[in-house]
Tab-separated table of C-alpha atoms (C1' of nucleotides) in Angstrom:
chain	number	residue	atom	x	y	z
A	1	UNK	CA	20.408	26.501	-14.719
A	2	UNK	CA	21.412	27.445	-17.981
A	3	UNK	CA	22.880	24.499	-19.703
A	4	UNK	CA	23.544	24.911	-23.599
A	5	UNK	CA	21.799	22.272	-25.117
A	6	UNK	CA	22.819	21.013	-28.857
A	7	UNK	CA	20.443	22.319	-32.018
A	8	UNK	CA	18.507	18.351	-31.748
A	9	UNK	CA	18.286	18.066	-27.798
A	10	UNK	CA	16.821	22.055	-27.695
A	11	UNK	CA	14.521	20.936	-30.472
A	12	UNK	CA	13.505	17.484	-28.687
A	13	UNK	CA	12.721	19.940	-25.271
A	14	UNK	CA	10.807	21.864	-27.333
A	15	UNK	CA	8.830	19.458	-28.847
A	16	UNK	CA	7.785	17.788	-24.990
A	17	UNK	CA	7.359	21.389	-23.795
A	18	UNK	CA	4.784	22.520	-26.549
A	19	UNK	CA	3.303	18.750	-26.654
A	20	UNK	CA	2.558	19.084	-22.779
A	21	UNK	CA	1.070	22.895	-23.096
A	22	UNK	CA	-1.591	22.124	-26.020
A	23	UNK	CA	-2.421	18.382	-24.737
A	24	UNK	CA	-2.299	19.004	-21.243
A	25	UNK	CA	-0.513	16.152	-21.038
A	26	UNK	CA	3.231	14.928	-21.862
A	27	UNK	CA	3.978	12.791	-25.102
A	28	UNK	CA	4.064	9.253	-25.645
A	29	UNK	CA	7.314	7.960	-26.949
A	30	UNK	CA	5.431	7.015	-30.130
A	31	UNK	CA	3.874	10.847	-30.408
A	32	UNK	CA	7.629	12.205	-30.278
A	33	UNK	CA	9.039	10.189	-32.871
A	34	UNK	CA	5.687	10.960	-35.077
A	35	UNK	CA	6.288	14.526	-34.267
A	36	UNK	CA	9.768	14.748	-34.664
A	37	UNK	CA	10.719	12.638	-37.536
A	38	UNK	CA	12.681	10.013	-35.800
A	39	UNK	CA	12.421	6.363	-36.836
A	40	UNK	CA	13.294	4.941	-33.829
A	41	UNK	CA	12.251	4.229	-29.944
A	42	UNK	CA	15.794	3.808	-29.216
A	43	UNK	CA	16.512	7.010	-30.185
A	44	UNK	CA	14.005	8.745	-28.153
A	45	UNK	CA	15.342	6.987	-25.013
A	46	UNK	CA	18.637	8.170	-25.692
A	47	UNK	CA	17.535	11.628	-25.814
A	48	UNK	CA	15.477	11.130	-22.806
A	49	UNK	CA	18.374	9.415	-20.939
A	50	UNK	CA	20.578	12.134	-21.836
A	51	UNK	CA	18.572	15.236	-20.788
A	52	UNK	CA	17.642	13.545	-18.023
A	53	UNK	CA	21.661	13.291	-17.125
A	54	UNK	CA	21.536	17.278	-17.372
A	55	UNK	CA	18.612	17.662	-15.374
A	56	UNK	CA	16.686	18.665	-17.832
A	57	UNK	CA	14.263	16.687	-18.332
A	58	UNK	CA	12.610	14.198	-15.489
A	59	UNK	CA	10.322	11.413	-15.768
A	60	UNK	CA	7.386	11.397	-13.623
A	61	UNK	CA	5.627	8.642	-12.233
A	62	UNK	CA	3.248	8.113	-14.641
A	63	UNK	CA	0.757	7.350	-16.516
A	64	UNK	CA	1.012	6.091	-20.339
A	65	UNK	CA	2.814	3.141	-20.689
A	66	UNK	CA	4.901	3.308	-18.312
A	67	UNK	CA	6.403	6.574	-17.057
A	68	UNK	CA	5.710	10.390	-17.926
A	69	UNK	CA	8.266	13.241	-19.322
A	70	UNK	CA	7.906	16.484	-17.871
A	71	UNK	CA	9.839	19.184	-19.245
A	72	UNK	CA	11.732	20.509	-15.893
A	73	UNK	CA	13.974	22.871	-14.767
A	74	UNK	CA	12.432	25.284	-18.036
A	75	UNK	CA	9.339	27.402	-16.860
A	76	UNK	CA	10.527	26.544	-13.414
A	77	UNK	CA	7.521	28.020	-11.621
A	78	UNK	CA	9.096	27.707	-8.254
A	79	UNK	CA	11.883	28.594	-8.209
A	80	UNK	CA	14.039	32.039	-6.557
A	81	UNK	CA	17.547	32.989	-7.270
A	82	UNK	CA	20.025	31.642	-5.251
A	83	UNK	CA	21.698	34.926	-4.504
A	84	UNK	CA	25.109	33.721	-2.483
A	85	UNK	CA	26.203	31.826	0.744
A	86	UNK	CA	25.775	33.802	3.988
A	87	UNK	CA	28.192	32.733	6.721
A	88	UNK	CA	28.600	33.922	10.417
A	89	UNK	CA	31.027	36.867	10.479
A	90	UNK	CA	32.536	36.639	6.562
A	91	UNK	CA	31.809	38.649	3.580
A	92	UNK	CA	28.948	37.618	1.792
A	93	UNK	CA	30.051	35.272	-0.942
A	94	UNK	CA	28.046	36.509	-4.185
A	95	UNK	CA	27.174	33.940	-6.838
A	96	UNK	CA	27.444	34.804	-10.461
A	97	UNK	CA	25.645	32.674	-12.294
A	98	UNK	CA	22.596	32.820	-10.375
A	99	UNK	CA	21.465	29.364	-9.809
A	100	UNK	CA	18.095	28.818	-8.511
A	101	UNK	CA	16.550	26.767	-5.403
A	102	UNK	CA	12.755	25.556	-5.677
A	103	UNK	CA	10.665	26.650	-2.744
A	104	UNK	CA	7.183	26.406	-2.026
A	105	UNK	CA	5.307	28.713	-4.081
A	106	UNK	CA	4.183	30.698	-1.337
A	107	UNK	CA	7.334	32.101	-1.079
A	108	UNK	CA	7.732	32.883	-4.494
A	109	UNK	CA	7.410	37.274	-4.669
A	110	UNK	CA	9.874	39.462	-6.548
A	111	UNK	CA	11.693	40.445	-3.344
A	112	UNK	CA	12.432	37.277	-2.233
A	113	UNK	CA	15.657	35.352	-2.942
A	114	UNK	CA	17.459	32.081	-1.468
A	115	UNK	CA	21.090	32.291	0.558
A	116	UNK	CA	22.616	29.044	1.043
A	117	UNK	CA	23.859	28.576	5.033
A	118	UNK	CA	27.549	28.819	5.921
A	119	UNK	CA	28.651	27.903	9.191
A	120	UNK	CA	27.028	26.986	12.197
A	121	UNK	CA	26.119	30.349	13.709
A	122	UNK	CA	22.381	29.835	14.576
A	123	UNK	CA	22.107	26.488	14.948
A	124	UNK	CA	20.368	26.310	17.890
A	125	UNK	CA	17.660	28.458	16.210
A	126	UNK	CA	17.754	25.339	13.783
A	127	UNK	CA	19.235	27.097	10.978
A	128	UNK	CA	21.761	24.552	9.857
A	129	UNK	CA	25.334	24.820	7.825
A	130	UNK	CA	24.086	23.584	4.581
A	131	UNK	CA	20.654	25.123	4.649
A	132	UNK	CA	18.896	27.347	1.906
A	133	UNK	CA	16.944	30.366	4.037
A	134	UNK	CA	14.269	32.413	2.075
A	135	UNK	CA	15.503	36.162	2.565
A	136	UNK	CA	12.713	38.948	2.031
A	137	UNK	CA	14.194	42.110	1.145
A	138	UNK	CA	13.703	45.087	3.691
A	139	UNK	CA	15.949	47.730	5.717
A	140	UNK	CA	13.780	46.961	8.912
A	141	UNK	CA	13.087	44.286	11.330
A	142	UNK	CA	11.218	43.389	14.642
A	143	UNK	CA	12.627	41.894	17.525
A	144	UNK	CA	13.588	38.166	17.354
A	145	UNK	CA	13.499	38.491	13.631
A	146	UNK	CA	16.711	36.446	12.310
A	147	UNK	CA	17.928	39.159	9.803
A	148	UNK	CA	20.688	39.291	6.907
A	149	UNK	CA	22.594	41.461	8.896
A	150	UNK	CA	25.675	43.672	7.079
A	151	UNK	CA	27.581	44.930	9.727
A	152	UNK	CA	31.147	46.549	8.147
A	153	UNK	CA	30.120	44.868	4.776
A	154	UNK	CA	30.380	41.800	6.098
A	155	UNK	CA	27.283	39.822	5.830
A	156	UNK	CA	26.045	37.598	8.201
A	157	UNK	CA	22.455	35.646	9.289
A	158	UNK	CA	21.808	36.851	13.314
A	159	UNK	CA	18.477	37.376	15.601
A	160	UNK	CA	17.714	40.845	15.337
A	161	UNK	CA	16.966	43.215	18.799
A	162	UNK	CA	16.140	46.192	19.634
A	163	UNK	CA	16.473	47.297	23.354
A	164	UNK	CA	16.978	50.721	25.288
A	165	UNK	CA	17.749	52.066	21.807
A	166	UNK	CA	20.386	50.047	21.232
A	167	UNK	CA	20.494	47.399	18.625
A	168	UNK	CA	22.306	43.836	19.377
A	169	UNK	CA	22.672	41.174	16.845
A	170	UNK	CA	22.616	37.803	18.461
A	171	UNK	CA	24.249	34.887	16.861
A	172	UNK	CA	22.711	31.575	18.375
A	173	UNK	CA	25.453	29.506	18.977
A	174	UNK	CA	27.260	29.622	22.005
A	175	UNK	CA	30.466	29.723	20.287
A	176	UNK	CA	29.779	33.076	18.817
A	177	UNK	CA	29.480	36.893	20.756
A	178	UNK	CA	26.763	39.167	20.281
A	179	UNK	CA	27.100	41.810	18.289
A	180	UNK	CA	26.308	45.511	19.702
A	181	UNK	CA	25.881	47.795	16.964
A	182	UNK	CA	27.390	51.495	17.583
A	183	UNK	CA	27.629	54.884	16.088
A	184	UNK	CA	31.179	53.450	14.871
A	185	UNK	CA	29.752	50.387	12.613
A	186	UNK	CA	28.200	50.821	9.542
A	187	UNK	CA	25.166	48.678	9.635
A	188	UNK	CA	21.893	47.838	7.603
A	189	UNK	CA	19.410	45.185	7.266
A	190	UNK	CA	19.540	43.375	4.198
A	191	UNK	CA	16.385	41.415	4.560
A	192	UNK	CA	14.740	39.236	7.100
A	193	UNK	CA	14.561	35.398	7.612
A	194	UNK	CA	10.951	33.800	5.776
A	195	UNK	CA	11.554	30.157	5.763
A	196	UNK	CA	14.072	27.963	5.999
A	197	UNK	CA	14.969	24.775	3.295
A	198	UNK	CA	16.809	21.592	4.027
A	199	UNK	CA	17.457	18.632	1.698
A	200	UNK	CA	18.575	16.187	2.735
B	1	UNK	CA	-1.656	19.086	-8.748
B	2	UNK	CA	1.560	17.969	-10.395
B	3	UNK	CA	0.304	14.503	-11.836
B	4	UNK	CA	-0.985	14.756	-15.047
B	5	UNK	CA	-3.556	12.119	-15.760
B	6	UNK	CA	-3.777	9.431	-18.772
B	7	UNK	CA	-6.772	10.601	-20.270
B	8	UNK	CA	-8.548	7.068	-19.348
B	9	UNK	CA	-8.419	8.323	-15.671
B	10	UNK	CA	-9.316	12.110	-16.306
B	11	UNK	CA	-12.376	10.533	-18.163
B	12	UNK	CA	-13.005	9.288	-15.290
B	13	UNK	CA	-12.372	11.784	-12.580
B	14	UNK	CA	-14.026	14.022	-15.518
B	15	UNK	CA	-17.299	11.613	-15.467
B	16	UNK	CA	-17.511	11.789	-11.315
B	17	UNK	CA	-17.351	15.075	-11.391
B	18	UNK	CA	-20.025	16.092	-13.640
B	19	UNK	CA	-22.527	13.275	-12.023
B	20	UNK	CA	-21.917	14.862	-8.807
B	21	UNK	CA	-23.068	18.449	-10.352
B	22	UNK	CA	-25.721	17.131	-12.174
B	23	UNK	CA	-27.106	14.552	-9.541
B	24	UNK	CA	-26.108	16.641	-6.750
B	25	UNK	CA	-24.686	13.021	-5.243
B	26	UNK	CA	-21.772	11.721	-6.454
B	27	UNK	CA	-22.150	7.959	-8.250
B	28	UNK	CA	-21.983	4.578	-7.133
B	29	UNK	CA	-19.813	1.877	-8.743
B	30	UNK	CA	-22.513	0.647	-10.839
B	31	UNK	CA	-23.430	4.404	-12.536
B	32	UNK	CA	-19.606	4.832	-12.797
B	33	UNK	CA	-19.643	1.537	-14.675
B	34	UNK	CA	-22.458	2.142	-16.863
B	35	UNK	CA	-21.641	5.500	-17.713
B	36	UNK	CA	-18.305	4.794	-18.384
B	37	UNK	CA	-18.665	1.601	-20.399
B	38	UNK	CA	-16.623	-0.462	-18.151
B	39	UNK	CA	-18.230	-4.191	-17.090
B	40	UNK	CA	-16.136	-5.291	-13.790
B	41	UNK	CA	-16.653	-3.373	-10.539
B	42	UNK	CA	-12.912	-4.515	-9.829
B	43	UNK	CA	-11.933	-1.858	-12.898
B	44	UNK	CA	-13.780	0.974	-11.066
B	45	UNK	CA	-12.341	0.186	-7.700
B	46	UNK	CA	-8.983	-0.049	-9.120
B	47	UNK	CA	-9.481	3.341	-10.684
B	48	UNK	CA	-10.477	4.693	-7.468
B	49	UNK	CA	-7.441	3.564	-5.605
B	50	UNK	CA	-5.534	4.473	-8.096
B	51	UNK	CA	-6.797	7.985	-8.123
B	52	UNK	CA	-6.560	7.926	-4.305
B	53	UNK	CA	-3.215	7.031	-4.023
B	54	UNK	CA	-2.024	10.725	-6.265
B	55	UNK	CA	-4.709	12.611	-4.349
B	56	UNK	CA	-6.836	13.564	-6.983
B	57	UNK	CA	-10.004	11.696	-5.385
B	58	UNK	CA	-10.948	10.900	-1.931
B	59	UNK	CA	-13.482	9.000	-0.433
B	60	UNK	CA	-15.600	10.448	2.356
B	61	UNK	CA	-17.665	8.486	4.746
B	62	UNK	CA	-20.369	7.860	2.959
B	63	UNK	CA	-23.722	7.813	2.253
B	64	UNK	CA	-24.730	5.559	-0.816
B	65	UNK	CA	-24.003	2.176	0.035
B	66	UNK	CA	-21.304	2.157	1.987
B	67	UNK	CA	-19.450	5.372	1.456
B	68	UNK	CA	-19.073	8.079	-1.601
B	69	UNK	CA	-16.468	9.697	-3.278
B	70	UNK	CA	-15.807	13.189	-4.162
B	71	UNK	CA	-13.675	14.342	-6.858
B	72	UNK	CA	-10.919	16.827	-4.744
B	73	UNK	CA	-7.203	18.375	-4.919
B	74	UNK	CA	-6.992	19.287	-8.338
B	75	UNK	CA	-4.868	22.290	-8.788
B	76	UNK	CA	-2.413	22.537	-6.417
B	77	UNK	CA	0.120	22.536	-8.063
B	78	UNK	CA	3.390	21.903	-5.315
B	79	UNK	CA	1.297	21.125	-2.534
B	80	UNK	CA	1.532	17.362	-0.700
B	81	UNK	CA	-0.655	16.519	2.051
B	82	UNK	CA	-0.539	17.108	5.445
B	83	UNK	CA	-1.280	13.943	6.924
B	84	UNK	CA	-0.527	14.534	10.851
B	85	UNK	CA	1.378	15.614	14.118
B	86	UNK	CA	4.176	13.552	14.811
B	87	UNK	CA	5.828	13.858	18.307
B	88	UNK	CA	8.353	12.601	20.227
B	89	UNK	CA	6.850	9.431	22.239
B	90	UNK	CA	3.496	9.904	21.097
B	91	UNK	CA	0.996	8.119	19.192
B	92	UNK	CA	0.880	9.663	15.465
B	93	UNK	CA	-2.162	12.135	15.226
B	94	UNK	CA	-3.649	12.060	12.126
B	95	UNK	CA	-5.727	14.482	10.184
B	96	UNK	CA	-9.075	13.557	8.460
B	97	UNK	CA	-9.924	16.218	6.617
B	98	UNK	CA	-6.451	16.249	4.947
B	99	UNK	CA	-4.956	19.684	4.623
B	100	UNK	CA	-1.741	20.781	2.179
B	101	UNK	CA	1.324	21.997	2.716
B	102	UNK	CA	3.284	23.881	-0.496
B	103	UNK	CA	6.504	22.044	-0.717
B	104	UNK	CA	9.194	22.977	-3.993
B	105	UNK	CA	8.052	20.981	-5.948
B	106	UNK	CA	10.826	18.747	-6.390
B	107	UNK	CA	9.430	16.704	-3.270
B	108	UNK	CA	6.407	16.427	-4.688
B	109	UNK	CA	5.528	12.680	-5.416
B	110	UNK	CA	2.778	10.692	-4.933
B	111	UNK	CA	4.663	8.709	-2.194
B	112	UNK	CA	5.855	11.497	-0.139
B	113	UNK	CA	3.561	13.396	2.852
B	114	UNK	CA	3.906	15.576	5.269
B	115	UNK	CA	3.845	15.530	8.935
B	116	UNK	CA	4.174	18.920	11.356
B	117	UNK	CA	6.621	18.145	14.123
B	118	UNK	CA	5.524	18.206	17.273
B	119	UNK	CA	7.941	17.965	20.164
B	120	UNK	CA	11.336	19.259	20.559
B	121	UNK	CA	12.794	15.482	20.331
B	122	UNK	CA	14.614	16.811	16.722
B	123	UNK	CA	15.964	19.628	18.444
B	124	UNK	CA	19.480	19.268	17.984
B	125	UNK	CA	19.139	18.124	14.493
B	126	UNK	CA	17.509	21.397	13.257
B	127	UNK	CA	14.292	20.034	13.249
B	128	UNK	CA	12.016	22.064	15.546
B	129	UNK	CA	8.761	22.372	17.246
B	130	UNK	CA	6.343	23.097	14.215
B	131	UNK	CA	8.538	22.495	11.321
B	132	UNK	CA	6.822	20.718	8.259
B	133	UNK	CA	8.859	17.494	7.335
B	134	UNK	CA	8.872	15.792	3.832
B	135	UNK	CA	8.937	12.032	4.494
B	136	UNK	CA	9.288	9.431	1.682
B	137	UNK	CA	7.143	6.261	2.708
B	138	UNK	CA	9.307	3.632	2.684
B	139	UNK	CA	10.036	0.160	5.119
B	140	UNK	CA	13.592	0.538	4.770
B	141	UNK	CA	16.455	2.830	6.160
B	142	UNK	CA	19.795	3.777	5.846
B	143	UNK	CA	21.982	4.517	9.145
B	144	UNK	CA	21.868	8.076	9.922
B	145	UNK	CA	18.987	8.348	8.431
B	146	UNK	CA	15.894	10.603	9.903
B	147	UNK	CA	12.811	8.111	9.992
B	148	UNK	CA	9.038	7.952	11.172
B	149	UNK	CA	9.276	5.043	13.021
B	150	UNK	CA	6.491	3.253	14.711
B	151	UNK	CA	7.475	1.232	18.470
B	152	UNK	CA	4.230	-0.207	19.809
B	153	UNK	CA	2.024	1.524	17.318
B	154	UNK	CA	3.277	5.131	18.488
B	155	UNK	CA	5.099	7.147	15.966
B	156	UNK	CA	8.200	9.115	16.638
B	157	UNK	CA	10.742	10.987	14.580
B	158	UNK	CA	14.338	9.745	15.308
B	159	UNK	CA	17.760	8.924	13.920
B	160	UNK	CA	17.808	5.547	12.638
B	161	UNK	CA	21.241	3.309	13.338
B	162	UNK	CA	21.588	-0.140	13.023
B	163	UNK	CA	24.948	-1.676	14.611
B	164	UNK	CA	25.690	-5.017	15.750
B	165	UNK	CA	22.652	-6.531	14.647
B	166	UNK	CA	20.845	-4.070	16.711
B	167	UNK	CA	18.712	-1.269	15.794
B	168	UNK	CA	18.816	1.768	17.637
B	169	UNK	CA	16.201	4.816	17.481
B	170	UNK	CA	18.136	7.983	18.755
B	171	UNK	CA	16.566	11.046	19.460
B	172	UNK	CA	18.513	14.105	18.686
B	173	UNK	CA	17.640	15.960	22.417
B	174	UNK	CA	19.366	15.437	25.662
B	175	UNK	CA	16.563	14.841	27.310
B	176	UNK	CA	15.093	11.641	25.523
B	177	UNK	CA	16.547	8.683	25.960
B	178	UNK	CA	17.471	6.243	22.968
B	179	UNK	CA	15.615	3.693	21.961
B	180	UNK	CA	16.767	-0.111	21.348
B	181	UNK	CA	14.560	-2.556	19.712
B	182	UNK	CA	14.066	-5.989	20.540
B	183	UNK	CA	12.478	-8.964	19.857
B	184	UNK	CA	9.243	-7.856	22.400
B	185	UNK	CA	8.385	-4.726	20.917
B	186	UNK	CA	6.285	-3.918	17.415
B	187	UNK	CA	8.755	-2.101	15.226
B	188	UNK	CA	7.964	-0.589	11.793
B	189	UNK	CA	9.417	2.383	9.855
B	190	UNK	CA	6.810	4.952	8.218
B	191	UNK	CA	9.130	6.553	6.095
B	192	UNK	CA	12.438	8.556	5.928
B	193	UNK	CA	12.689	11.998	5.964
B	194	UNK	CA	13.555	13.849	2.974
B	195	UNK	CA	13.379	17.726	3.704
B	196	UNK	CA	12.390	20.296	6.146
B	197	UNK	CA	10.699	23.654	5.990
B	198	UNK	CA	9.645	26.229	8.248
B	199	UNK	CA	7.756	29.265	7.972
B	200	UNK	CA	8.213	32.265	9.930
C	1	DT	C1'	-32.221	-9.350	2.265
C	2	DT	C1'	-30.597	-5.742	-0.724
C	3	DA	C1'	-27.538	-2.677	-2.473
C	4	DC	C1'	-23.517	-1.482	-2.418
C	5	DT	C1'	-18.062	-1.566	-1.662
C	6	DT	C1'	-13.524	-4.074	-1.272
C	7	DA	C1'	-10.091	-7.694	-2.029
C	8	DC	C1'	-7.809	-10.804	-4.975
C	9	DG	C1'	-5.881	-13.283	-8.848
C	10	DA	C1'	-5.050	-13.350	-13.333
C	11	DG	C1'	-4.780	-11.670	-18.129
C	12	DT	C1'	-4.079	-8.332	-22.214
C	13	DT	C1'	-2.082	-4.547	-24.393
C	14	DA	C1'	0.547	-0.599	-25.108
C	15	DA	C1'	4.427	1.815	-23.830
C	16	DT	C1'	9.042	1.938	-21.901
C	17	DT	C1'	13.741	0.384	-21.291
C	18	DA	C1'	17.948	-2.382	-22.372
C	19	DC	C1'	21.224	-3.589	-25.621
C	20	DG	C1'	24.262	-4.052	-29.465
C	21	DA	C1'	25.757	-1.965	-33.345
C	22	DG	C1'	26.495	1.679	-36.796
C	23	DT	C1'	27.470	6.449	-38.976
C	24	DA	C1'	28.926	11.084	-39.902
C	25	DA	C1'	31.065	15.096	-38.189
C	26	DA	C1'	34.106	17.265	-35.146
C	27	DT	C1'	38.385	16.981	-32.085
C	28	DT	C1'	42.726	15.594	-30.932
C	29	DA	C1'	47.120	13.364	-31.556
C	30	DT	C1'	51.055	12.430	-34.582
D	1	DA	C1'	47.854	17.014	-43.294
D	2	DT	C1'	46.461	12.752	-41.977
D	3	DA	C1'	45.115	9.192	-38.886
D	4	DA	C1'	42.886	7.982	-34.642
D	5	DT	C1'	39.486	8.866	-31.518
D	6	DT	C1'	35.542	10.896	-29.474
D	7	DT	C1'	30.994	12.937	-29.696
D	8	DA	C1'	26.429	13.189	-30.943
D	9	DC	C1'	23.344	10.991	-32.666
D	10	DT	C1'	20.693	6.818	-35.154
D	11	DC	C1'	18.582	2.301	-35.771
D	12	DG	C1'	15.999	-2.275	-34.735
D	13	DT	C1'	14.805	-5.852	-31.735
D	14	DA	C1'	14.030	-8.157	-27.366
D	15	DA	C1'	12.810	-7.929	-22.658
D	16	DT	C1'	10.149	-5.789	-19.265
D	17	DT	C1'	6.625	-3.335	-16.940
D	18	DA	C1'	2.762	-0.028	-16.170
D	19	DA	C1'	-1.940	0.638	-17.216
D	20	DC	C1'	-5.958	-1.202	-17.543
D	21	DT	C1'	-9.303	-5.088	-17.740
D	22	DC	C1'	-12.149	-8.826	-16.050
D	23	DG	C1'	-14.769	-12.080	-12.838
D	24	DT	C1'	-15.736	-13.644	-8.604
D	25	DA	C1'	-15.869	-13.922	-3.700
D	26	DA	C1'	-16.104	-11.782	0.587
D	27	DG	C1'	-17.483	-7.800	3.463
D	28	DT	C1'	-20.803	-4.029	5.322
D	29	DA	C1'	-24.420	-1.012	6.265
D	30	DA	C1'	-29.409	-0.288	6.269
DNA sequence: TTACTTACGAGTTAATTACGAGTAAATTAT
DNA sequence: ATAATTTACTCGTAATTAACTCGTAAGTAA
């Protein structure tokens, strides 16, 4: 989320973010022009409009006049790194510029990250194309456990089991085969399945 | 929680809360009134609704008068409450003692709640038995459009579609029928849905 | 009754938002 | 290199709305 802001709109963020911290409370539009030397209300909606436009800042529903700021999308407190998009049976696609997905704080850890959902390959488990899954990372799993599974480097979301010492990775979509994993594969588990995200 | 107050309504969240400590009751109207300089009853009430409606007090049942408040939810920071069990073709259970649910906190807004899902009516949508959903109160509905809606005073989760003049409720399972509205039956909508999350 | 809560209508004030216009510096086109 | 245009701001005023206020009437539980 790293948008380059100019010299003025950093300093106007700034401004709301250190206003909010010491007052426990955002500014007024008044108490940003006082504080930042501005002579006009127009003015501070246009900055407000603006970094609103770049998702930078968001109005809240409110209290002092009319609306709140909040400074968002800064200390995002909620947030984990949207590592990549996992499909069923391609190469895990690898985002650079690590973008970030807000989940419910109880899934915020160090070890966790976010994979955005490819295709349609465990749908019927209600993991939809389009969805953001909370990955934990670990090398094992339990049965049932839908896994990041890398199979041949290719990277895909499956059920994990474990059965007469063999270990199958079951898609859940009818369209799709199980996988049997042999001495000839090169497999690991990348991380197993905490919670799953949709927006709609 | 997320909201931050105007400091006229921390005052007097602030003021409840230290009556209740010191009285070991929390105040009527009148005390609030005195104490707080105010000279209408209609101000206090208002303030109380107000404070209600972002979940920051709560009225139990009662024991001055007619009920009493108690000053609650402060600090959660991305949670929104959990205000029932919604199922497929029955009536809408609702909690009392209102729990949370952590949401990112991008859904969280004093008009959105959460219900758990209860039957597999969703299936097919990728919204399962037990999954928390986000829903936006709100009368109206797009087509398409994942709504509480309430037939006869039971609540339901279904696709909304409206065609021909007709509404439809679909349900997104095989094994449900859909649902046309007429002119004989009570028809509302709750809300629309906005997000889903499970937890493994 | 008494002691309290709730509902309603209406008003004031303070803050936000819309709008039209202007400027200086940086970019782009000629 | 110069002119034209765009970008990033700035201003002031008017219109609008959220936040808060009041008083009174109606409702409820003990």
């Amino acid at each position: 989320m790293n948008t380059f802001l100019s010299p003025k709109k950093q300093r106007f963020v700034d401004f709301v973010e250190s206003f909010t911290a010491n007052q426990n409370r955002p500014p007024t539009f008044v108490e940003i022009m006082d504080g930042l030397d501005i002579n006009s209300l127009g003015t501070i909606n246009w900055y407000v409009k603006e970094l609103e436009k770049v998702g930078v800042l968001k109005r809240m529903n409110g209290f002092n006049g009319k609306r709140s700021l909040s400074v968002l999308e800064r200390h995002m407190d909620n947030a984990l790194p949207l590592l990549g998009l996992i499909a069923a049976g391609y190469p895990l696609e690898v985002f650079e510029n690590t973008e970030s997905v807000e989940v419910p704080s109880s899934f915020v850890h160090p070890d966790n990250y976010v994979l955005k959902v490819n295709g349609p390959s465990m749908q019927e488990d209600g993991i939809l194309d389009g969805d953001f899954v909370i990955i934990k990372k670990t090398e094992t799993a339990n049965n049932g456990d839908t896994v990041v599974a890398y199979v041949n480097d290719e990277a895909t979301l499956k059920e994990y089991h474990y059965t007469n010492k063999k270990i199958e990775l079951h898609p859940k979509n009818a369209e799709f085969d199980i996988i049997k994993i042999n001495e000839r594969v090169d497999f690991r588990i990348g991380g197993i399945v905490l919670g799953v995200i949709r927006k709609y």
